[in-house]
Amino acid sequence: MIAANLLEARALARRDPRTAATLLAETDFVLAASERVVITGPSGSGKSVLLRALALLDPLDGGQLLWHGRSVERRAIPRFRRSVAYVRQRPALVEGTVEDNLRYPYSLRAYRDLRFDRDGAARLARAAGRGEHFLDKRASDLSGGEAQVTALIRVLQLAPEVLLLDEPTASLDPDTVRAIEALVDDWFIADRSGRASIWVSHDPAQAARVGQRHLQMRAGRLTAPEGDAA
């Protein structure tokens, strides 16, 4: 049985390690099972800092993160990162083909109990409007949108429980934007056990499409938009 709250941040804080400036003020936040949260705000407001803190990718300067109601101990971080996946705006791809990139996670120690499913990956590619030969394309020949689709498929095939999407469609053409949104929708539909997402976006129209709960970041502080409840 899945706990009602997947992630709970209690007074999470982050400071610039060089200047000690506040990047993320003490932040309380709860992500419930099956919830779709969208976060908007100006550049430099702390949106990426928050997502990286929730993914435990950067050291925290204060606060506590709970996963299914429990603190995440150091030895449990690899398992935590299997379940909570951070997708950044500009993905890093390895040399080789799209398929090589999709196979890459399975070479990592954390995923050696899983096997690459080429048919499943091809289905995800088709859901994103990519043809049957997409997996054979060279990574060096991909457009920015194709690289982002590849990075998202690489994450989705591992069936995470939470997606942290850090402006994954910024600067992409409208067709690719909708393809990526469709991929995330399919990920929700494929498993109704309580998956959840946080999507950072600058686009108000996209925010309305991809989020059920809208929050804003300003100067490192997370708030509900005026007139809305958090």
mmCIF file with all atom_site columns, C-alpha atoms in Angstrom:
data_model
loop_
_atom_site.group_PDB
_atom_site.id
_atom_site.type_symbol
_atom_site.label_atom_id
_atom_site.label_alt_id
_atom_site.label_comp_id
_atom_site.label_asym_id
_atom_site.label_entity_id
_atom_site.label_seq_id
_atom_site.pdbx_PDB_ins_code
_atom_site.Cartn_x
_atom_site.Cartn_y
_atom_site.Cartn_z
_atom_site.occupancy
_atom_site.B_iso_or_equiv
_atom_site.pdbx_formal_charge
_atom_site.auth_seq_id
_atom_site.auth_comp_id
_atom_site.auth_asym_id
_atom_site.auth_atom_id
_atom_site.pdbx_PDB_model_num
ATOM 1   C CA . MET A 1 1   ? 0.000  0.000  0.000   1.00 0.00 ? 1   MET A CA 1
ATOM 2   C CA . ILE A 1 2   ? 1.418  3.391  -1.013  1.00 0.00 ? 2   ILE A CA 1
ATOM 3   C CA . ALA A 1 3   ? 1.606  6.138  1.576   1.00 0.00 ? 3   ALA A CA 1
ATOM 4   C CA . ALA A 1 4   ? -0.514 9.177  0.811   1.00 0.00 ? 4   ALA A CA 1
ATOM 5   C CA . ASN A 1 5   ? 2.578  11.389 0.787   1.00 0.00 ? 5   ASN A CA 1
ATOM 6   C CA . LEU A 1 6   ? 5.512  10.323 -1.369  1.00 0.00 ? 6   LEU A CA 1
ATOM 7   C CA . LEU A 1 7   ? 7.866  13.222 -0.655  1.00 0.00 ? 7   LEU A CA 1
ATOM 8   C CA . GLU A 1 8   ? 7.817  15.577 2.297   1.00 0.00 ? 8   GLU A CA 1
ATOM 9   C CA . ALA A 1 9   ? 10.289 18.431 2.699   1.00 0.00 ? 9   ALA A CA 1
ATOM 10  C CA . ARG A 1 10  ? 10.658 19.919 6.157   1.00 0.00 ? 10  ARG A CA 1
ATOM 11  C CA . ALA A 1 11  ? 12.485 23.244 6.279   1.00 0.00 ? 11  ALA A CA 1
ATOM 12  C CA . LEU A 1 12  ? 14.792 22.291 3.382   1.00 0.00 ? 12  LEU A CA 1
ATOM 13  C CA . ALA A 1 13  ? 17.466 24.944 2.887   1.00 0.00 ? 13  ALA A CA 1
ATOM 14  C CA . ARG A 1 14  ? 20.348 25.462 0.472   1.00 0.00 ? 14  ARG A CA 1
ATOM 15  C CA . ARG A 1 15  ? 23.067 28.120 0.376   1.00 0.00 ? 15  ARG A CA 1
ATOM 16  C CA . ASP A 1 16  ? 25.641 29.019 -2.238  1.00 0.00 ? 16  ASP A CA 1
ATOM 17  C CA . PRO A 1 17  ? 28.797 27.183 -1.094  1.00 0.00 ? 17  PRO A CA 1
ATOM 18  C CA . ARG A 1 18  ? 31.001 30.101 -2.210  1.00 0.00 ? 18  ARG A CA 1
ATOM 19  C CA . THR A 1 19  ? 29.069 33.157 -1.095  1.00 0.00 ? 19  THR A CA 1
ATOM 20  C CA . ALA A 1 20  ? 26.715 31.666 1.531   1.00 0.00 ? 20  ALA A CA 1
ATOM 21  C CA . ALA A 1 21  ? 23.840 33.466 -0.212  1.00 0.00 ? 21  ALA A CA 1
ATOM 22  C CA . THR A 1 22  ? 20.455 31.826 0.283   1.00 0.00 ? 22  THR A CA 1
ATOM 23  C CA . LEU A 1 23  ? 19.447 29.748 -2.748  1.00 0.00 ? 23  LEU A CA 1
ATOM 24  C CA . LEU A 1 24  ? 16.531 27.990 -1.099  1.00 0.00 ? 24  LEU A CA 1
ATOM 25  C CA . ALA A 1 25  ? 14.906 29.452 1.992   1.00 0.00 ? 25  ALA A CA 1
ATOM 26  C CA . GLU A 1 26  ? 13.574 27.026 4.596   1.00 0.00 ? 26  GLU A CA 1
ATOM 27  C CA . THR A 1 27  ? 10.932 25.207 2.574   1.00 0.00 ? 27  THR A CA 1
ATOM 28  C CA . ASP A 1 28  ? 8.084  22.914 3.587   1.00 0.00 ? 28  ASP A CA 1
ATOM 29  C CA . PHE A 1 29  ? 6.497  20.930 0.795   1.00 0.00 ? 29  PHE A CA 1
ATOM 30  C CA . VAL A 1 30  ? 4.469  17.752 0.356   1.00 0.00 ? 30  VAL A CA 1
ATOM 31  C CA . LEU A 1 31  ? 4.009  15.730 -2.840  1.00 0.00 ? 31  LEU A CA 1
ATOM 32  C CA . ALA A 1 32  ? 1.092  13.337 -2.570  1.00 0.00 ? 32  ALA A CA 1
ATOM 33  C CA . ALA A 1 33  ? 0.609  10.135 -4.512  1.00 0.00 ? 33  ALA A CA 1
ATOM 34  C CA . SER A 1 34  ? -0.967 10.680 -7.968  1.00 0.00 ? 34  SER A CA 1
ATOM 35  C CA . GLU A 1 35  ? -0.379 14.433 -7.747  1.00 0.00 ? 35  GLU A CA 1
ATOM 36  C CA . ARG A 1 36  ? 0.838  16.652 -10.591 1.00 0.00 ? 36  ARG A CA 1
ATOM 37  C CA . VAL A 1 37  ? 2.478  19.838 -9.358  1.00 0.00 ? 37  VAL A CA 1
ATOM 38  C CA . VAL A 1 38  ? 3.722  22.628 -11.604 1.00 0.00 ? 38  VAL A CA 1
ATOM 39  C CA . ILE A 1 39  ? 6.158  25.299 -10.419 1.00 0.00 ? 39  ILE A CA 1
ATOM 40  C CA . THR A 1 40  ? 6.640  28.600 -12.215 1.00 0.00 ? 40  THR A CA 1
ATOM 41  C CA . GLY A 1 41  ? 8.777  31.625 -11.448 1.00 0.00 ? 41  GLY A CA 1
ATOM 42  C CA . PRO A 1 42  ? 11.467 33.874 -12.933 1.00 0.00 ? 42  PRO A CA 1
ATOM 43  C CA . SER A 1 43  ? 14.933 32.650 -13.838 1.00 0.00 ? 43  SER A CA 1
ATOM 44  C CA . GLY A 1 44  ? 17.193 32.397 -10.822 1.00 0.00 ? 44  GLY A CA 1
ATOM 45  C CA . SER A 1 45  ? 14.306 32.114 -8.371  1.00 0.00 ? 45  SER A CA 1
ATOM 46  C CA . GLY A 1 46  ? 15.396 28.702 -7.096  1.00 0.00 ? 46  GLY A CA 1
ATOM 47  C CA . LYS A 1 47  ? 13.216 26.282 -9.072  1.00 0.00 ? 47  LYS A CA 1
ATOM 48  C CA . SER A 1 48  ? 16.091 24.045 -10.160 1.00 0.00 ? 48  SER A CA 1
ATOM 49  C CA . VAL A 1 49  ? 17.663 24.301 -6.702  1.00 0.00 ? 49  VAL A CA 1
ATOM 50  C CA . LEU A 1 50  ? 14.444 22.974 -5.188  1.00 0.00 ? 50  LEU A CA 1
ATOM 51  C CA . LEU A 1 51  ? 14.141 20.078 -7.622  1.00 0.00 ? 51  LEU A CA 1
ATOM 52  C CA . ARG A 1 52  ? 17.774 19.075 -7.137  1.00 0.00 ? 52  ARG A CA 1
ATOM 53  C CA . ALA A 1 53  ? 17.285 19.240 -3.374  1.00 0.00 ? 53  ALA A CA 1
ATOM 54  C CA . LEU A 1 54  ? 14.221 17.005 -3.620  1.00 0.00 ? 54  LEU A CA 1
ATOM 55  C CA . ALA A 1 55  ? 16.254 14.556 -5.734  1.00 0.00 ? 55  ALA A CA 1
ATOM 56  C CA . LEU A 1 56  ? 19.084 14.611 -3.157  1.00 0.00 ? 56  LEU A CA 1
ATOM 57  C CA . LEU A 1 57  ? 21.530 15.584 -5.883  1.00 0.00 ? 57  LEU A CA 1
ATOM 58  C CA . ASP A 1 58  ? 23.078 18.470 -3.922  1.00 0.00 ? 58  ASP A CA 1
ATOM 59  C CA . PRO A 1 59  ? 24.012 18.676 -0.239  1.00 0.00 ? 59  PRO A CA 1
ATOM 60  C CA . LEU A 1 60  ? 21.422 20.309 1.995   1.00 0.00 ? 60  LEU A CA 1
ATOM 61  C CA . ASP A 1 61  ? 22.250 23.101 4.418   1.00 0.00 ? 61  ASP A CA 1
ATOM 62  C CA . GLY A 1 62  ? 19.263 22.431 6.609   1.00 0.00 ? 62  GLY A CA 1
ATOM 63  C CA . GLY A 1 63  ? 16.013 20.552 6.918   1.00 0.00 ? 63  GLY A CA 1
ATOM 64  C CA . GLN A 1 64  ? 14.900 17.013 6.293   1.00 0.00 ? 64  GLN A CA 1
ATOM 65  C CA . LEU A 1 65  ? 13.503 15.068 3.344   1.00 0.00 ? 65  LEU A CA 1
ATOM 66  C CA . LEU A 1 66  ? 11.091 12.208 3.974   1.00 0.00 ? 66  LEU A CA 1
ATOM 67  C CA . TRP A 1 67  ? 10.341 9.475  1.450   1.00 0.00 ? 67  TRP A CA 1
ATOM 68  C CA . HIS A 1 68  ? 7.141  7.532  2.195   1.00 0.00 ? 68  HIS A CA 1
ATOM 69  C CA . GLY A 1 69  ? 7.241  9.069  5.645   1.00 0.00 ? 69  GLY A CA 1
ATOM 70  C CA . ARG A 1 70  ? 10.819 8.062  6.456   1.00 0.00 ? 70  ARG A CA 1
ATOM 71  C CA . SER A 1 71  ? 14.147 9.857  6.333   1.00 0.00 ? 71  SER A CA 1
ATOM 72  C CA . VAL A 1 72  ? 16.390 8.793  3.462   1.00 0.00 ? 72  VAL A CA 1
ATOM 73  C CA . GLU A 1 73  ? 19.549 7.297  4.948   1.00 0.00 ? 73  GLU A CA 1
ATOM 74  C CA . ARG A 1 74  ? 22.796 7.513  3.017   1.00 0.00 ? 74  ARG A CA 1
ATOM 75  C CA . ARG A 1 75  ? 22.815 3.832  2.125   1.00 0.00 ? 75  ARG A CA 1
ATOM 76  C CA . ALA A 1 76  ? 19.275 4.143  0.729   1.00 0.00 ? 76  ALA A CA 1
ATOM 77  C CA . ILE A 1 77  ? 20.053 7.030  -1.658  1.00 0.00 ? 77  ILE A CA 1
ATOM 78  C CA . PRO A 1 78  ? 20.700 4.784  -4.732  1.00 0.00 ? 78  PRO A CA 1
ATOM 79  C CA . ARG A 1 79  ? 17.318 3.103  -4.232  1.00 0.00 ? 79  ARG A CA 1
ATOM 80  C CA . PHE A 1 80  ? 15.709 6.501  -3.637  1.00 0.00 ? 80  PHE A CA 1
ATOM 81  C CA . ARG A 1 81  ? 17.113 7.813  -6.933  1.00 0.00 ? 81  ARG A CA 1
ATOM 82  C CA . ARG A 1 82  ? 15.640 4.820  -8.760  1.00 0.00 ? 82  ARG A CA 1
ATOM 83  C CA . SER A 1 83  ? 12.233 6.002  -7.603  1.00 0.00 ? 83  SER A CA 1
ATOM 84  C CA . VAL A 1 84  ? 12.701 9.780  -7.777  1.00 0.00 ? 84  VAL A CA 1
ATOM 85  C CA . ALA A 1 85  ? 14.048 10.770 -11.198 1.00 0.00 ? 85  ALA A CA 1
ATOM 86  C CA . TYR A 1 86  ? 15.359 14.219 -12.053 1.00 0.00 ? 86  TYR A CA 1
ATOM 87  C CA . VAL A 1 87  ? 15.113 15.224 -15.729 1.00 0.00 ? 87  VAL A CA 1
ATOM 88  C CA . ARG A 1 88  ? 17.086 18.321 -16.588 1.00 0.00 ? 88  ARG A CA 1
ATOM 89  C CA . GLN A 1 89  ? 16.619 20.795 -19.422 1.00 0.00 ? 89  GLN A CA 1
ATOM 90  C CA . ARG A 1 90  ? 19.796 19.958 -21.346 1.00 0.00 ? 90  ARG A CA 1
ATOM 91  C CA . PRO A 1 91  ? 20.427 16.217 -21.165 1.00 0.00 ? 91  PRO A CA 1
ATOM 92  C CA . ALA A 1 92  ? 23.840 14.607 -21.348 1.00 0.00 ? 92  ALA A CA 1
ATOM 93  C CA . LEU A 1 93  ? 24.048 11.744 -23.838 1.00 0.00 ? 93  LEU A CA 1
ATOM 94  C CA . VAL A 1 94  ? 26.784 9.176  -24.341 1.00 0.00 ? 94  VAL A CA 1
ATOM 95  C CA . GLU A 1 95  ? 28.394 8.467  -27.701 1.00 0.00 ? 95  GLU A CA 1
ATOM 96  C CA . GLY A 1 96  ? 26.685 5.921  -29.910 1.00 0.00 ? 96  GLY A CA 1
ATOM 97  C CA . THR A 1 97  ? 23.080 5.422  -30.908 1.00 0.00 ? 97  THR A CA 1
ATOM 98  C CA . VAL A 1 98  ? 19.829 6.273  -29.171 1.00 0.00 ? 98  VAL A CA 1
ATOM 99  C CA . GLU A 1 99  ? 19.604 2.613  -28.172 1.00 0.00 ? 99  GLU A CA 1
ATOM 100 C CA . ASP A 1 100 ? 23.091 2.789  -26.647 1.00 0.00 ? 100 ASP A CA 1
ATOM 101 C CA . ASN A 1 101 ? 21.869 5.690  -24.522 1.00 0.00 ? 101 ASN A CA 1
ATOM 102 C CA . LEU A 1 102 ? 18.757 3.804  -23.464 1.00 0.00 ? 102 LEU A CA 1
ATOM 103 C CA . ARG A 1 103 ? 20.839 0.757  -22.541 1.00 0.00 ? 103 ARG A CA 1
ATOM 104 C CA . TYR A 1 104 ? 23.329 2.803  -20.534 1.00 0.00 ? 104 TYR A CA 1
ATOM 105 C CA . PRO A 1 105 ? 21.462 2.850  -17.178 1.00 0.00 ? 105 PRO A CA 1
ATOM 106 C CA . TYR A 1 106 ? 21.381 -0.951 -17.140 1.00 0.00 ? 106 TYR A CA 1
ATOM 107 C CA . SER A 1 107 ? 25.176 -0.988 -17.000 1.00 0.00 ? 107 SER A CA 1
ATOM 108 C CA . LEU A 1 108 ? 25.081 0.881  -13.690 1.00 0.00 ? 108 LEU A CA 1
ATOM 109 C CA . ARG A 1 109 ? 25.215 -1.034 -10.446 1.00 0.00 ? 109 ARG A CA 1
ATOM 110 C CA . ALA A 1 110 ? 21.889 0.349  -9.234  1.00 0.00 ? 110 ALA A CA 1
ATOM 111 C CA . TYR A 1 111 ? 20.017 -1.147 -12.209 1.00 0.00 ? 111 TYR A CA 1
ATOM 112 C CA . ARG A 1 112 ? 21.792 -4.444 -12.811 1.00 0.00 ? 112 ARG A CA 1
ATOM 113 C CA . ASP A 1 113 ? 18.745 -6.367 -11.625 1.00 0.00 ? 113 ASP A CA 1
ATOM 114 C CA . LEU A 1 114 ? 16.796 -4.986 -14.604 1.00 0.00 ? 114 LEU A CA 1
ATOM 115 C CA . ARG A 1 115 ? 17.011 -5.839 -18.295 1.00 0.00 ? 115 ARG A CA 1
ATOM 116 C CA . PHE A 1 116 ? 16.686 -3.504 -21.246 1.00 0.00 ? 116 PHE A CA 1
ATOM 117 C CA . ASP A 1 117 ? 13.412 -3.987 -23.150 1.00 0.00 ? 117 ASP A CA 1
ATOM 118 C CA . ARG A 1 118 ? 13.930 -2.799 -26.706 1.00 0.00 ? 118 ARG A CA 1
ATOM 119 C CA . ASP A 1 119 ? 10.294 -3.291 -27.654 1.00 0.00 ? 119 ASP A CA 1
ATOM 120 C CA . GLY A 1 120 ? 9.192  -1.270 -24.657 1.00 0.00 ? 120 GLY A CA 1
ATOM 121 C CA . ALA A 1 121 ? 11.644 1.501  -25.528 1.00 0.00 ? 121 ALA A CA 1
ATOM 122 C CA . ALA A 1 122 ? 10.386 1.502  -29.107 1.00 0.00 ? 122 ALA A CA 1
ATOM 123 C CA . ARG A 1 123 ? 6.809  1.873  -27.842 1.00 0.00 ? 123 ARG A CA 1
ATOM 124 C CA . LEU A 1 124 ? 7.838  4.914  -25.834 1.00 0.00 ? 124 LEU A CA 1
ATOM 125 C CA . ALA A 1 125 ? 9.551  6.350  -28.907 1.00 0.00 ? 125 ALA A CA 1
ATOM 126 C CA . ARG A 1 126 ? 6.392  5.851  -30.959 1.00 0.00 ? 126 ARG A CA 1
ATOM 127 C CA . ALA A 1 127 ? 4.347  7.535  -28.222 1.00 0.00 ? 127 ALA A CA 1
ATOM 128 C CA . ALA A 1 128 ? 6.640  10.542 -28.722 1.00 0.00 ? 128 ALA A CA 1
ATOM 129 C CA . GLY A 1 129 ? 5.983  10.514 -32.467 1.00 0.00 ? 129 GLY A CA 1
ATOM 130 C CA . ARG A 1 130 ? 9.340  8.956  -33.391 1.00 0.00 ? 130 ARG A CA 1
ATOM 131 C CA . GLY A 1 131 ? 9.568  6.323  -36.142 1.00 0.00 ? 131 GLY A CA 1
ATOM 132 C CA . GLU A 1 132 ? 10.736 2.738  -35.928 1.00 0.00 ? 132 GLU A CA 1
ATOM 133 C CA . HIS A 1 133 ? 14.353 3.631  -36.736 1.00 0.00 ? 133 HIS A CA 1
ATOM 134 C CA . PHE A 1 134 ? 14.693 6.284  -34.034 1.00 0.00 ? 134 PHE A CA 1
ATOM 135 C CA . LEU A 1 135 ? 16.586 3.924  -31.731 1.00 0.00 ? 135 LEU A CA 1
ATOM 136 C CA . ASP A 1 136 ? 19.213 3.440  -34.450 1.00 0.00 ? 136 ASP A CA 1
ATOM 137 C CA . LYS A 1 137 ? 19.994 7.149  -34.873 1.00 0.00 ? 137 LYS A CA 1
ATOM 138 C CA . ARG A 1 138 ? 23.369 8.432  -33.744 1.00 0.00 ? 138 ARG A CA 1
ATOM 139 C CA . ALA A 1 139 ? 23.239 10.617 -30.658 1.00 0.00 ? 139 ALA A CA 1
ATOM 140 C CA . SER A 1 140 ? 25.492 13.134 -32.423 1.00 0.00 ? 140 SER A CA 1
ATOM 141 C CA . ASP A 1 141 ? 22.854 13.531 -35.160 1.00 0.00 ? 141 ASP A CA 1
ATOM 142 C CA . LEU A 1 142 ? 19.928 14.279 -32.841 1.00 0.00 ? 142 LEU A CA 1
ATOM 143 C CA . SER A 1 143 ? 18.226 17.645 -32.696 1.00 0.00 ? 143 SER A CA 1
ATOM 144 C CA . GLY A 1 144 ? 17.745 19.277 -29.301 1.00 0.00 ? 144 GLY A CA 1
ATOM 145 C CA . GLY A 1 145 ? 14.196 17.975 -29.161 1.00 0.00 ? 145 GLY A CA 1
ATOM 146 C CA . GLU A 1 146 ? 15.235 14.442 -30.106 1.00 0.00 ? 146 GLU A CA 1
ATOM 147 C CA . ALA A 1 147 ? 17.941 14.493 -27.443 1.00 0.00 ? 147 ALA A CA 1
ATOM 148 C CA . GLN A 1 148 ? 15.357 15.511 -24.838 1.00 0.00 ? 148 GLN A CA 1
ATOM 149 C CA . VAL A 1 149 ? 12.978 12.762 -25.993 1.00 0.00 ? 149 VAL A CA 1
ATOM 150 C CA . THR A 1 150 ? 15.843 10.273 -25.680 1.00 0.00 ? 150 THR A CA 1
ATOM 151 C CA . ALA A 1 151 ? 16.688 11.450 -22.182 1.00 0.00 ? 151 ALA A CA 1
ATOM 152 C CA . LEU A 1 152 ? 13.069 11.209 -21.081 1.00 0.00 ? 152 LEU A CA 1
ATOM 153 C CA . ILE A 1 153 ? 12.628 7.710  -22.521 1.00 0.00 ? 153 ILE A CA 1
ATOM 154 C CA . ARG A 1 154 ? 15.842 6.694  -20.759 1.00 0.00 ? 154 ARG A CA 1
ATOM 155 C CA . VAL A 1 155 ? 14.218 7.690  -17.462 1.00 0.00 ? 155 VAL A CA 1
ATOM 156 C CA . LEU A 1 156 ? 10.665 6.491  -18.118 1.00 0.00 ? 156 LEU A CA 1
ATOM 157 C CA . GLN A 1 157 ? 11.722 2.979  -19.122 1.00 0.00 ? 157 GLN A CA 1
ATOM 158 C CA . LEU A 1 158 ? 13.006 2.517  -15.550 1.00 0.00 ? 158 LEU A CA 1
ATOM 159 C CA . ALA A 1 159 ? 9.493  3.167  -14.178 1.00 0.00 ? 159 ALA A CA 1
ATOM 160 C CA . PRO A 1 160 ? 10.255 5.768  -11.483 1.00 0.00 ? 160 PRO A CA 1
ATOM 161 C CA . GLU A 1 161 ? 7.575  6.689  -8.987  1.00 0.00 ? 161 GLU A CA 1
ATOM 162 C CA . VAL A 1 162 ? 8.232  10.440 -9.089  1.00 0.00 ? 162 VAL A CA 1
ATOM 163 C CA . LEU A 1 163 ? 9.367  12.621 -11.991 1.00 0.00 ? 163 LEU A CA 1
ATOM 164 C CA . LEU A 1 164 ? 11.101 15.927 -11.295 1.00 0.00 ? 164 LEU A CA 1
ATOM 165 C CA . LEU A 1 165 ? 10.973 17.719 -14.654 1.00 0.00 ? 165 LEU A CA 1
ATOM 166 C CA . ASP A 1 166 ? 13.229 20.767 -14.824 1.00 0.00 ? 166 ASP A CA 1
ATOM 167 C CA . GLU A 1 167 ? 11.919 22.700 -17.839 1.00 0.00 ? 167 GLU A CA 1
ATOM 168 C CA . PRO A 1 168 ? 12.259 19.669 -20.131 1.00 0.00 ? 168 PRO A CA 1
ATOM 169 C CA . THR A 1 169 ? 10.621 21.437 -23.079 1.00 0.00 ? 169 THR A CA 1
ATOM 170 C CA . ALA A 1 170 ? 12.307 24.847 -22.935 1.00 0.00 ? 170 ALA A CA 1
ATOM 171 C CA . SER A 1 171 ? 13.340 26.122 -26.395 1.00 0.00 ? 171 SER A CA 1
ATOM 172 C CA . LEU A 1 172 ? 11.782 23.144 -28.192 1.00 0.00 ? 172 LEU A CA 1
ATOM 173 C CA . ASP A 1 173 ? 9.370  23.293 -31.114 1.00 0.00 ? 173 ASP A CA 1
ATOM 174 C CA . PRO A 1 174 ? 5.634  22.923 -30.370 1.00 0.00 ? 174 PRO A CA 1
ATOM 175 C CA . ASP A 1 175 ? 5.385  19.397 -31.795 1.00 0.00 ? 175 ASP A CA 1
ATOM 176 C CA . THR A 1 176 ? 8.203  18.145 -29.600 1.00 0.00 ? 176 THR A CA 1
ATOM 177 C CA . VAL A 1 177 ? 6.721  19.931 -26.573 1.00 0.00 ? 177 VAL A CA 1
ATOM 178 C CA . ARG A 1 178 ? 3.433  18.082 -27.050 1.00 0.00 ? 178 ARG A CA 1
ATOM 179 C CA . ALA A 1 179 ? 5.298  14.791 -27.656 1.00 0.00 ? 179 ALA A CA 1
ATOM 180 C CA . ILE A 1 180 ? 7.111  15.111 -24.346 1.00 0.00 ? 180 ILE A CA 1
ATOM 181 C CA . GLU A 1 181 ? 3.900  16.046 -22.548 1.00 0.00 ? 181 GLU A CA 1
ATOM 182 C CA . ALA A 1 182 ? 2.263  12.975 -24.112 1.00 0.00 ? 182 ALA A CA 1
ATOM 183 C CA . LEU A 1 183 ? 5.108  10.754 -22.905 1.00 0.00 ? 183 LEU A CA 1
ATOM 184 C CA . VAL A 1 184 ? 4.628  11.944 -19.355 1.00 0.00 ? 184 VAL A CA 1
ATOM 185 C CA . ASP A 1 185 ? 0.866  11.445 -19.634 1.00 0.00 ? 185 ASP A CA 1
ATOM 186 C CA . ASP A 1 186 ? 1.427  7.868  -20.839 1.00 0.00 ? 186 ASP A CA 1
ATOM 187 C CA . TRP A 1 187 ? 3.752  7.282  -17.878 1.00 0.00 ? 187 TRP A CA 1
ATOM 188 C CA . PHE A 1 188 ? 0.929  8.294  -15.515 1.00 0.00 ? 188 PHE A CA 1
ATOM 189 C CA . ILE A 1 189 ? -1.649 6.196  -17.341 1.00 0.00 ? 189 ILE A CA 1
ATOM 190 C CA . ALA A 1 190 ? 0.570  3.094  -17.509 1.00 0.00 ? 190 ALA A CA 1
ATOM 191 C CA . ASP A 1 191 ? 0.592  2.688  -13.726 1.00 0.00 ? 191 ASP A CA 1
ATOM 192 C CA . ARG A 1 192 ? -2.163 3.922  -11.449 1.00 0.00 ? 192 ARG A CA 1
ATOM 193 C CA . SER A 1 193 ? -0.395 2.927  -8.238  1.00 0.00 ? 193 SER A CA 1
ATOM 194 C CA . GLY A 1 194 ? 0.332  6.523  -7.288  1.00 0.00 ? 194 GLY A CA 1
ATOM 195 C CA . ARG A 1 195 ? 2.971  8.094  -9.520  1.00 0.00 ? 195 ARG A CA 1
ATOM 196 C CA . ALA A 1 196 ? 3.487  11.834 -9.109  1.00 0.00 ? 196 ALA A CA 1
ATOM 197 C CA . SER A 1 197 ? 5.373  14.640 -10.827 1.00 0.00 ? 197 SER A CA 1
ATOM 198 C CA . ILE A 1 198 ? 6.725  18.134 -10.335 1.00 0.00 ? 198 ILE A CA 1
ATOM 199 C CA . TRP A 1 199 ? 7.099  20.078 -13.571 1.00 0.00 ? 199 TRP A CA 1
ATOM 200 C CA . VAL A 1 200 ? 8.999  23.362 -13.725 1.00 0.00 ? 200 VAL A CA 1
ATOM 201 C CA . SER A 1 201 ? 7.834  25.570 -16.590 1.00 0.00 ? 201 SER A CA 1
ATOM 202 C CA . HIS A 1 202 ? 7.945  29.175 -17.776 1.00 0.00 ? 202 HIS A CA 1
ATOM 203 C CA . ASP A 1 203 ? 4.907  28.726 -20.019 1.00 0.00 ? 203 ASP A CA 1
ATOM 204 C CA . PRO A 1 204 ? 1.531  29.540 -18.373 1.00 0.00 ? 204 PRO A CA 1
ATOM 205 C CA . ALA A 1 205 ? -0.364 27.554 -21.015 1.00 0.00 ? 205 ALA A CA 1
ATOM 206 C CA . GLN A 1 206 ? 1.820  24.512 -20.414 1.00 0.00 ? 206 GLN A CA 1
ATOM 207 C CA . ALA A 1 207 ? 1.492  24.945 -16.659 1.00 0.00 ? 207 ALA A CA 1
ATOM 208 C CA . ALA A 1 208 ? -2.272 24.698 -17.041 1.00 0.00 ? 208 ALA A CA 1
ATOM 209 C CA . ARG A 1 209 ? -1.920 21.524 -19.129 1.00 0.00 ? 209 ARG A CA 1
ATOM 210 C CA . VAL A 1 210 ? 0.575  19.576 -17.036 1.00 0.00 ? 210 VAL A CA 1
ATOM 211 C CA . GLY A 1 211 ? -0.233 20.583 -13.455 1.00 0.00 ? 211 GLY A CA 1
ATOM 212 C CA . GLN A 1 212 ? -3.124 20.124 -11.055 1.00 0.00 ? 212 GLN A CA 1
ATOM 213 C CA . ARG A 1 213 ? -1.528 22.224 -8.300  1.00 0.00 ? 213 ARG A CA 1
ATOM 214 C CA . HIS A 1 214 ? 0.322  25.428 -9.178  1.00 0.00 ? 214 HIS A CA 1
ATOM 215 C CA . LEU A 1 215 ? 3.115  26.865 -7.035  1.00 0.00 ? 215 LEU A CA 1
ATOM 216 C CA . GLN A 1 216 ? 5.525  29.744 -7.585  1.00 0.00 ? 216 GLN A CA 1
ATOM 217 C CA . MET A 1 217 ? 9.164  30.318 -6.688  1.00 0.00 ? 217 MET A CA 1
ATOM 218 C CA . ARG A 1 218 ? 10.457 33.799 -5.943  1.00 0.00 ? 218 ARG A CA 1
ATOM 219 C CA . ALA A 1 219 ? 13.839 34.569 -4.388  1.00 0.00 ? 219 ALA A CA 1
ATOM 220 C CA . GLY A 1 220 ? 14.203 31.028 -3.106  1.00 0.00 ? 220 GLY A CA 1
ATOM 221 C CA . ARG A 1 221 ? 10.741 30.877 -1.575  1.00 0.00 ? 221 ARG A CA 1
ATOM 222 C CA . LEU A 1 222 ? 7.933  28.537 -2.614  1.00 0.00 ? 222 LEU A CA 1
ATOM 223 C CA . THR A 1 223 ? 4.419  29.971 -2.466  1.00 0.00 ? 223 THR A CA 1
ATOM 224 C CA . ALA A 1 224 ? 0.966  29.519 -3.947  1.00 0.00 ? 224 ALA A CA 1
ATOM 225 C CA . PRO A 1 225 ? -0.064 32.057 -6.594  1.00 0.00 ? 225 PRO A CA 1
ATOM 226 C CA . GLU A 1 226 ? -2.199 34.884 -5.290  1.00 0.00 ? 226 GLU A CA 1
ATOM 227 C CA . GLY A 1 227 ? -5.801 33.792 -5.025  1.00 0.00 ? 227 GLY A CA 1
ATOM 228 C CA . ASP A 1 228 ? -4.887 30.077 -4.990  1.00 0.00 ? 228 ASP A CA 1
ATOM 229 C CA . ALA A 1 229 ? -4.478 27.657 -2.134  1.00 0.00 ? 229 ALA A CA 1
ATOM 230 C CA . ALA A 1 230 ? -1.180 25.781 -1.818  1.00 0.00 ? 230 ALA A CA 1
#
